[in-house]
Tab-separated table of C-alpha atoms in Angstrom:
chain	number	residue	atom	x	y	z
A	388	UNK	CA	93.371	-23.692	42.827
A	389	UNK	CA	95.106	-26.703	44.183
A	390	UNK	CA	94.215	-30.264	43.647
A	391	UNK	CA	95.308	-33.657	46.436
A	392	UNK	CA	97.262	-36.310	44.232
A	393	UNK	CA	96.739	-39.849	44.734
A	394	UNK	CA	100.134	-40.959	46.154
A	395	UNK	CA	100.076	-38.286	49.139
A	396	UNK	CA	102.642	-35.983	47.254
A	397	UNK	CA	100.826	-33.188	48.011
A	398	UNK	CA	98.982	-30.463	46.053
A	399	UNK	CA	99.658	-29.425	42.598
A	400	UNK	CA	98.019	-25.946	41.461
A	401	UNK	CA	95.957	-26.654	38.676
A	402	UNK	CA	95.226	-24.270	36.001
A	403	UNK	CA	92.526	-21.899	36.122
A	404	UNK	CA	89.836	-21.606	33.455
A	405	UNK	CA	88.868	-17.969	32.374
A	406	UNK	CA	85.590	-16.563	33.480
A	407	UNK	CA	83.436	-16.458	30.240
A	408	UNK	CA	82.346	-12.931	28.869
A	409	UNK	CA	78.608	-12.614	28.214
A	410	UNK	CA	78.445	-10.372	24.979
A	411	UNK	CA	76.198	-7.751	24.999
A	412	UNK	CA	74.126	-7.161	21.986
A	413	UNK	CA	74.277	-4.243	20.313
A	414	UNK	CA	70.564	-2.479	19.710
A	415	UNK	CA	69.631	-1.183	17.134
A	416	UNK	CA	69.283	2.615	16.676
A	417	UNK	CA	66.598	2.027	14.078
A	418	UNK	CA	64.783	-0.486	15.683
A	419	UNK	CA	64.887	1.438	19.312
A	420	UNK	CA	62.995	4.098	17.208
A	421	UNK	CA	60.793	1.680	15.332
A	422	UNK	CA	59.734	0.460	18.613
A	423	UNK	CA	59.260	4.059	20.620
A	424	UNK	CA	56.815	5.039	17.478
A	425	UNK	CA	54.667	1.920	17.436
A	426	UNK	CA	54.438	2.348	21.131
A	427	UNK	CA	53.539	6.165	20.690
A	428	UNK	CA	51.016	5.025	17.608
A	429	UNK	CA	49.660	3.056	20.326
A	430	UNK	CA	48.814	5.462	22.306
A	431	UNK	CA	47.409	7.777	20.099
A	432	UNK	CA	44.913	5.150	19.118
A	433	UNK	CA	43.719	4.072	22.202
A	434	UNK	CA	42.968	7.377	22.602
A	435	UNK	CA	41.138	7.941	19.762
A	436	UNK	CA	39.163	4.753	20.021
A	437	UNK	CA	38.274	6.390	23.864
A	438	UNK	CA	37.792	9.846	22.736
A	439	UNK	CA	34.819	8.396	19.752
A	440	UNK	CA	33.303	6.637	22.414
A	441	UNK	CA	32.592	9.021	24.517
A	442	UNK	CA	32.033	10.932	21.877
A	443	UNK	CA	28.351	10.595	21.894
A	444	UNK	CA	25.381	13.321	20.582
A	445	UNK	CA	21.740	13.793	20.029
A	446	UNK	CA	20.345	12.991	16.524
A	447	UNK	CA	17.473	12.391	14.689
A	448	UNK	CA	16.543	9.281	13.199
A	449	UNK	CA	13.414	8.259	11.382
A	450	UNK	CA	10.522	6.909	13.296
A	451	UNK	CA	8.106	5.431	10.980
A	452	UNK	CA	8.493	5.117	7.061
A	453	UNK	CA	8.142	8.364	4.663
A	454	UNK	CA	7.282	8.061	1.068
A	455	UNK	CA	9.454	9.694	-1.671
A	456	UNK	CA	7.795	13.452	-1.856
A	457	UNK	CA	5.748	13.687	1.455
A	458	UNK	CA	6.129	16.414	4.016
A	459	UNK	CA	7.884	15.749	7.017
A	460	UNK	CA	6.770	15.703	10.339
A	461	UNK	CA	7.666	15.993	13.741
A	462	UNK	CA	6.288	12.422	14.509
A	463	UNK	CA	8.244	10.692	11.457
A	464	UNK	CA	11.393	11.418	13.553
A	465	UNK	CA	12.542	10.792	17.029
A	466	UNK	CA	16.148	11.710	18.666
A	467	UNK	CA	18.639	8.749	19.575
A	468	UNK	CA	21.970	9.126	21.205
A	469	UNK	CA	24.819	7.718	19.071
A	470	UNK	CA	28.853	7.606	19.921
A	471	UNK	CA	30.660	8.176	17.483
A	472	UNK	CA	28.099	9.780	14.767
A	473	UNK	CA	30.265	12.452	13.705
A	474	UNK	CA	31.298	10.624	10.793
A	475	UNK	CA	28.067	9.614	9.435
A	476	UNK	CA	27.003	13.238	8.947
A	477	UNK	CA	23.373	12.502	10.782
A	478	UNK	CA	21.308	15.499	11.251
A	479	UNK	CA	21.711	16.792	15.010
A	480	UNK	CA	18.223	16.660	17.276
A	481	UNK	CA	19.152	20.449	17.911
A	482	UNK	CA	18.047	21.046	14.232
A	483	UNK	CA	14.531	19.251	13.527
A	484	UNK	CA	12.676	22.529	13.047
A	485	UNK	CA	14.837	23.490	9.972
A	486	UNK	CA	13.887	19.733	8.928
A	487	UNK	CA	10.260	19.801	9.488
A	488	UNK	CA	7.997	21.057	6.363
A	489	UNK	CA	10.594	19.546	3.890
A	490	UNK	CA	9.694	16.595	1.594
A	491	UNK	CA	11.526	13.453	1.778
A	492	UNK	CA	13.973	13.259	-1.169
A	493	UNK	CA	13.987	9.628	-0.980
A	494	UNK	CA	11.821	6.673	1.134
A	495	UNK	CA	12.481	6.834	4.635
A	496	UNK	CA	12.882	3.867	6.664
A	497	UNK	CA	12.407	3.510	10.156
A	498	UNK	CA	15.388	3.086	12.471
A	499	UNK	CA	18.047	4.863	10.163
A	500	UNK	CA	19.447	7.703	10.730
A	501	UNK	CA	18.022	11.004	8.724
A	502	UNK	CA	21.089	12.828	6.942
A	503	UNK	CA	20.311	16.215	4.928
A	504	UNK	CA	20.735	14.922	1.690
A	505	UNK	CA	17.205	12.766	2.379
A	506	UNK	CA	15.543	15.612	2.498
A	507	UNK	CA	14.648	18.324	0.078
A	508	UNK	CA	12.881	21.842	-0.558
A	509	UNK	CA	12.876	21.531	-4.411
A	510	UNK	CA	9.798	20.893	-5.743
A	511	UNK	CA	8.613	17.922	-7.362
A	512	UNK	CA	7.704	19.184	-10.439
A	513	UNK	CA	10.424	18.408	-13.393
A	514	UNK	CA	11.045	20.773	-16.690
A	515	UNK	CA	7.929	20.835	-18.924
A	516	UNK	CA	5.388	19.673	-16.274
A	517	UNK	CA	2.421	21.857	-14.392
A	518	UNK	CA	0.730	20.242	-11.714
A	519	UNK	CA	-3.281	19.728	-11.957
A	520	UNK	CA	-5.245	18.319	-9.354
A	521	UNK	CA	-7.880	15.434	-10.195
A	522	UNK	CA	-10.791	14.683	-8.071
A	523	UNK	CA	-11.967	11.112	-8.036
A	524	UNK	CA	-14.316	8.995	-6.335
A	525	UNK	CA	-12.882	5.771	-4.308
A	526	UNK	CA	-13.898	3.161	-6.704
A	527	UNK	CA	-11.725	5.196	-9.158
A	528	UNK	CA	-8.320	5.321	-7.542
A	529	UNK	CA	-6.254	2.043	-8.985
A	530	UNK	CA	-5.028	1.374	-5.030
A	531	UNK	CA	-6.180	1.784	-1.573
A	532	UNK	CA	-3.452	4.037	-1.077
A	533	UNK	CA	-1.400	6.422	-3.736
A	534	UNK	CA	1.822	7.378	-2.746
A	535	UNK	CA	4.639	10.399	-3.496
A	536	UNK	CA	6.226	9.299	-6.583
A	537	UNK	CA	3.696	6.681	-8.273
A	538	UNK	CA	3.430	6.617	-11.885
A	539	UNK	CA	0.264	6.504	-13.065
A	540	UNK	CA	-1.481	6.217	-16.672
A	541	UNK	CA	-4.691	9.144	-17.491
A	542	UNK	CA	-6.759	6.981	-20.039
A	543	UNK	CA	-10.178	8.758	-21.356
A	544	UNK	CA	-12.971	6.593	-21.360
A	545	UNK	CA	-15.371	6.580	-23.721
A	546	UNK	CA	-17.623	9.626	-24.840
A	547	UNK	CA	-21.554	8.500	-24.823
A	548	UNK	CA	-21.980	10.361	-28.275
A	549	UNK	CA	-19.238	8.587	-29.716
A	550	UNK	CA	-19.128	5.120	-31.728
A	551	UNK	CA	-16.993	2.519	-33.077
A	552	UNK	CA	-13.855	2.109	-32.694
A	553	UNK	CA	-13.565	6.079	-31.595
A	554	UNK	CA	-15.376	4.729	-28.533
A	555	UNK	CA	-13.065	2.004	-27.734
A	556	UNK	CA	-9.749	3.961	-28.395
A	557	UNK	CA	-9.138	6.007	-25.235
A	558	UNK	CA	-6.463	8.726	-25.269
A	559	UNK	CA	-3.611	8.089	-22.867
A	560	UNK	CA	-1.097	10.447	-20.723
A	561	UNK	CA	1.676	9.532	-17.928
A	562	UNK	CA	1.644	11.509	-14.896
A	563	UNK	CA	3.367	10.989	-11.213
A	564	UNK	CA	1.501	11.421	-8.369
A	565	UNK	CA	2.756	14.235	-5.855
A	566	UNK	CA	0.629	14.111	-3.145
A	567	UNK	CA	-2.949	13.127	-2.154
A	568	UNK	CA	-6.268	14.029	-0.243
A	569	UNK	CA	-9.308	12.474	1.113
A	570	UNK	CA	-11.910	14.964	1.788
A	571	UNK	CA	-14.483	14.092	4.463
A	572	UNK	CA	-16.980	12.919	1.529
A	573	UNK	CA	-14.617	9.640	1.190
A	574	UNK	CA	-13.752	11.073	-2.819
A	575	UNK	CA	-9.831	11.243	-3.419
A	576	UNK	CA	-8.142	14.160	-4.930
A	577	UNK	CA	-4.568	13.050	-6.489
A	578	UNK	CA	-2.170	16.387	-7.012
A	579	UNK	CA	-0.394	14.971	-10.309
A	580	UNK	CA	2.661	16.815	-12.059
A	581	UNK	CA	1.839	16.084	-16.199
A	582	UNK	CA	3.105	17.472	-19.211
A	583	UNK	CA	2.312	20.994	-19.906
A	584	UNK	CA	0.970	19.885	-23.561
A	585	UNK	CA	-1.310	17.184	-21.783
A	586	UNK	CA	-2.965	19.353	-19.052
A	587	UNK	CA	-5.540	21.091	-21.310
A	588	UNK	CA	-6.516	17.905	-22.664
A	589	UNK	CA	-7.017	16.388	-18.623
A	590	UNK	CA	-8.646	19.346	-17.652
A	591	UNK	CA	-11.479	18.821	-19.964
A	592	UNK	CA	-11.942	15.184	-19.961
A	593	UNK	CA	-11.791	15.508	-16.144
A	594	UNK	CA	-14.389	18.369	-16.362
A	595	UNK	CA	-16.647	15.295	-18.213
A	596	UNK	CA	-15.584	12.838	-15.879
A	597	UNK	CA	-13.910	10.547	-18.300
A	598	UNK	CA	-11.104	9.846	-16.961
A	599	UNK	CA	-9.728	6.469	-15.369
A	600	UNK	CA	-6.466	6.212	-13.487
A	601	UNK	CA	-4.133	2.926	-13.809
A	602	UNK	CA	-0.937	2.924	-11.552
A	603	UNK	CA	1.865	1.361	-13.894
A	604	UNK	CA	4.782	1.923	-11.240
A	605	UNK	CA	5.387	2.423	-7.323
A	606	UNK	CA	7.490	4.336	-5.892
């Protein structure tokens, strides 16, 4: 490179500066791989998350509610599509006959889905109990409505032939209703699992009609 002096005595080669050298940097074999796995991790999610979407399936769900103990029906369900249901272990649509006739384990409530642990074909009796059923007329049942699972309290009334404070002591027993009737006479008949040392006692006092019901507990 030359460069024109001032007092015309022609040029004078200047020096010439170096061309700089970019350094490369110098990558990383473990971060090239960190970054080709979180890309491939990526991936695989995205395809998951795709793959449970369109995962979707028939199921059943619960249409209106159910009360602990009563028999199932085909109009307490209905099926719903849901993606993605696989993990909530829902009962498939494909299966309601081997649901309906079964008792509901616990309450149903509409708009949930109906899994097989709600339902059961054990009965509701417990160890020790017998069930006895008790016919009543409407002004005798404690509610409008008795449902699966109530506890109740048997009290004997008082015996016309008896006096004093025999008369005003009435002999008590816990029971839990199971299930219950209305015949077309408007009486109620409650189906009641009770201790196998109380039924013979029930059975008579029923037989005399002295028996009153009291619902201590819903279920």
């Amino acid at each position: 490179m030359s460069l024109a002096t001032r007092n015309g005595t022609g040029s004078v080669d200047a020096p010439v500066s170096p061309p700089k050298v970019v350094r490369q940097r110098r990558v990383r074999p473990g971060l090239l791989g960190l970054a080709v796995l979180l890309i491939a991790l990526g991936g695989l999610g995205a395809a998951f998350a795709v793959t449970s979407v369109r995962a979707t399936g028939s199921y059943l769900a619960v249409a209106r509610p159910v009360e602990v103990g009563r028999e199932i029906s085909a109009a307490d369900l209905v099926a719903v599509q849901v993606a993605g249901g696989q993990g909530l272990r829902p009962v498939p649509a494909g299966r309601l006959d081997e649901v309906i006739g079964k008792r509901a384990a616990v309450a149903l409530v509409p708009g949930t889905l109906l899994t097989l642990g709600q339902v059961t074909d054990d009965p509701l009796l417990g160890p020790g109990q017998q069930q006895i059923a008790l016919g009543l007329k409407t002004a005798q049942v404690p509610a409008r409505e008795l449902h699966p699972g109530d506890k109740v309290l048997l009290v004997s009334t008082p015996d016309d032939d008896a006096d004093g404070e025999a008369a005003a002591a009435g002999t008590r027993f816990s029971a839990i209703v199971i299930d219950t009737d209305s015949p077309a006479n408007d009486d109620k008949v409650l189906y009641l699992a009770l201790a196998v040392r109380d039924v013979p006692a029930v059975v008579a006092l029923a037989a005399e009609e002295r028996i009153a019901v009291v619902l201590t507990e819903a279920a």
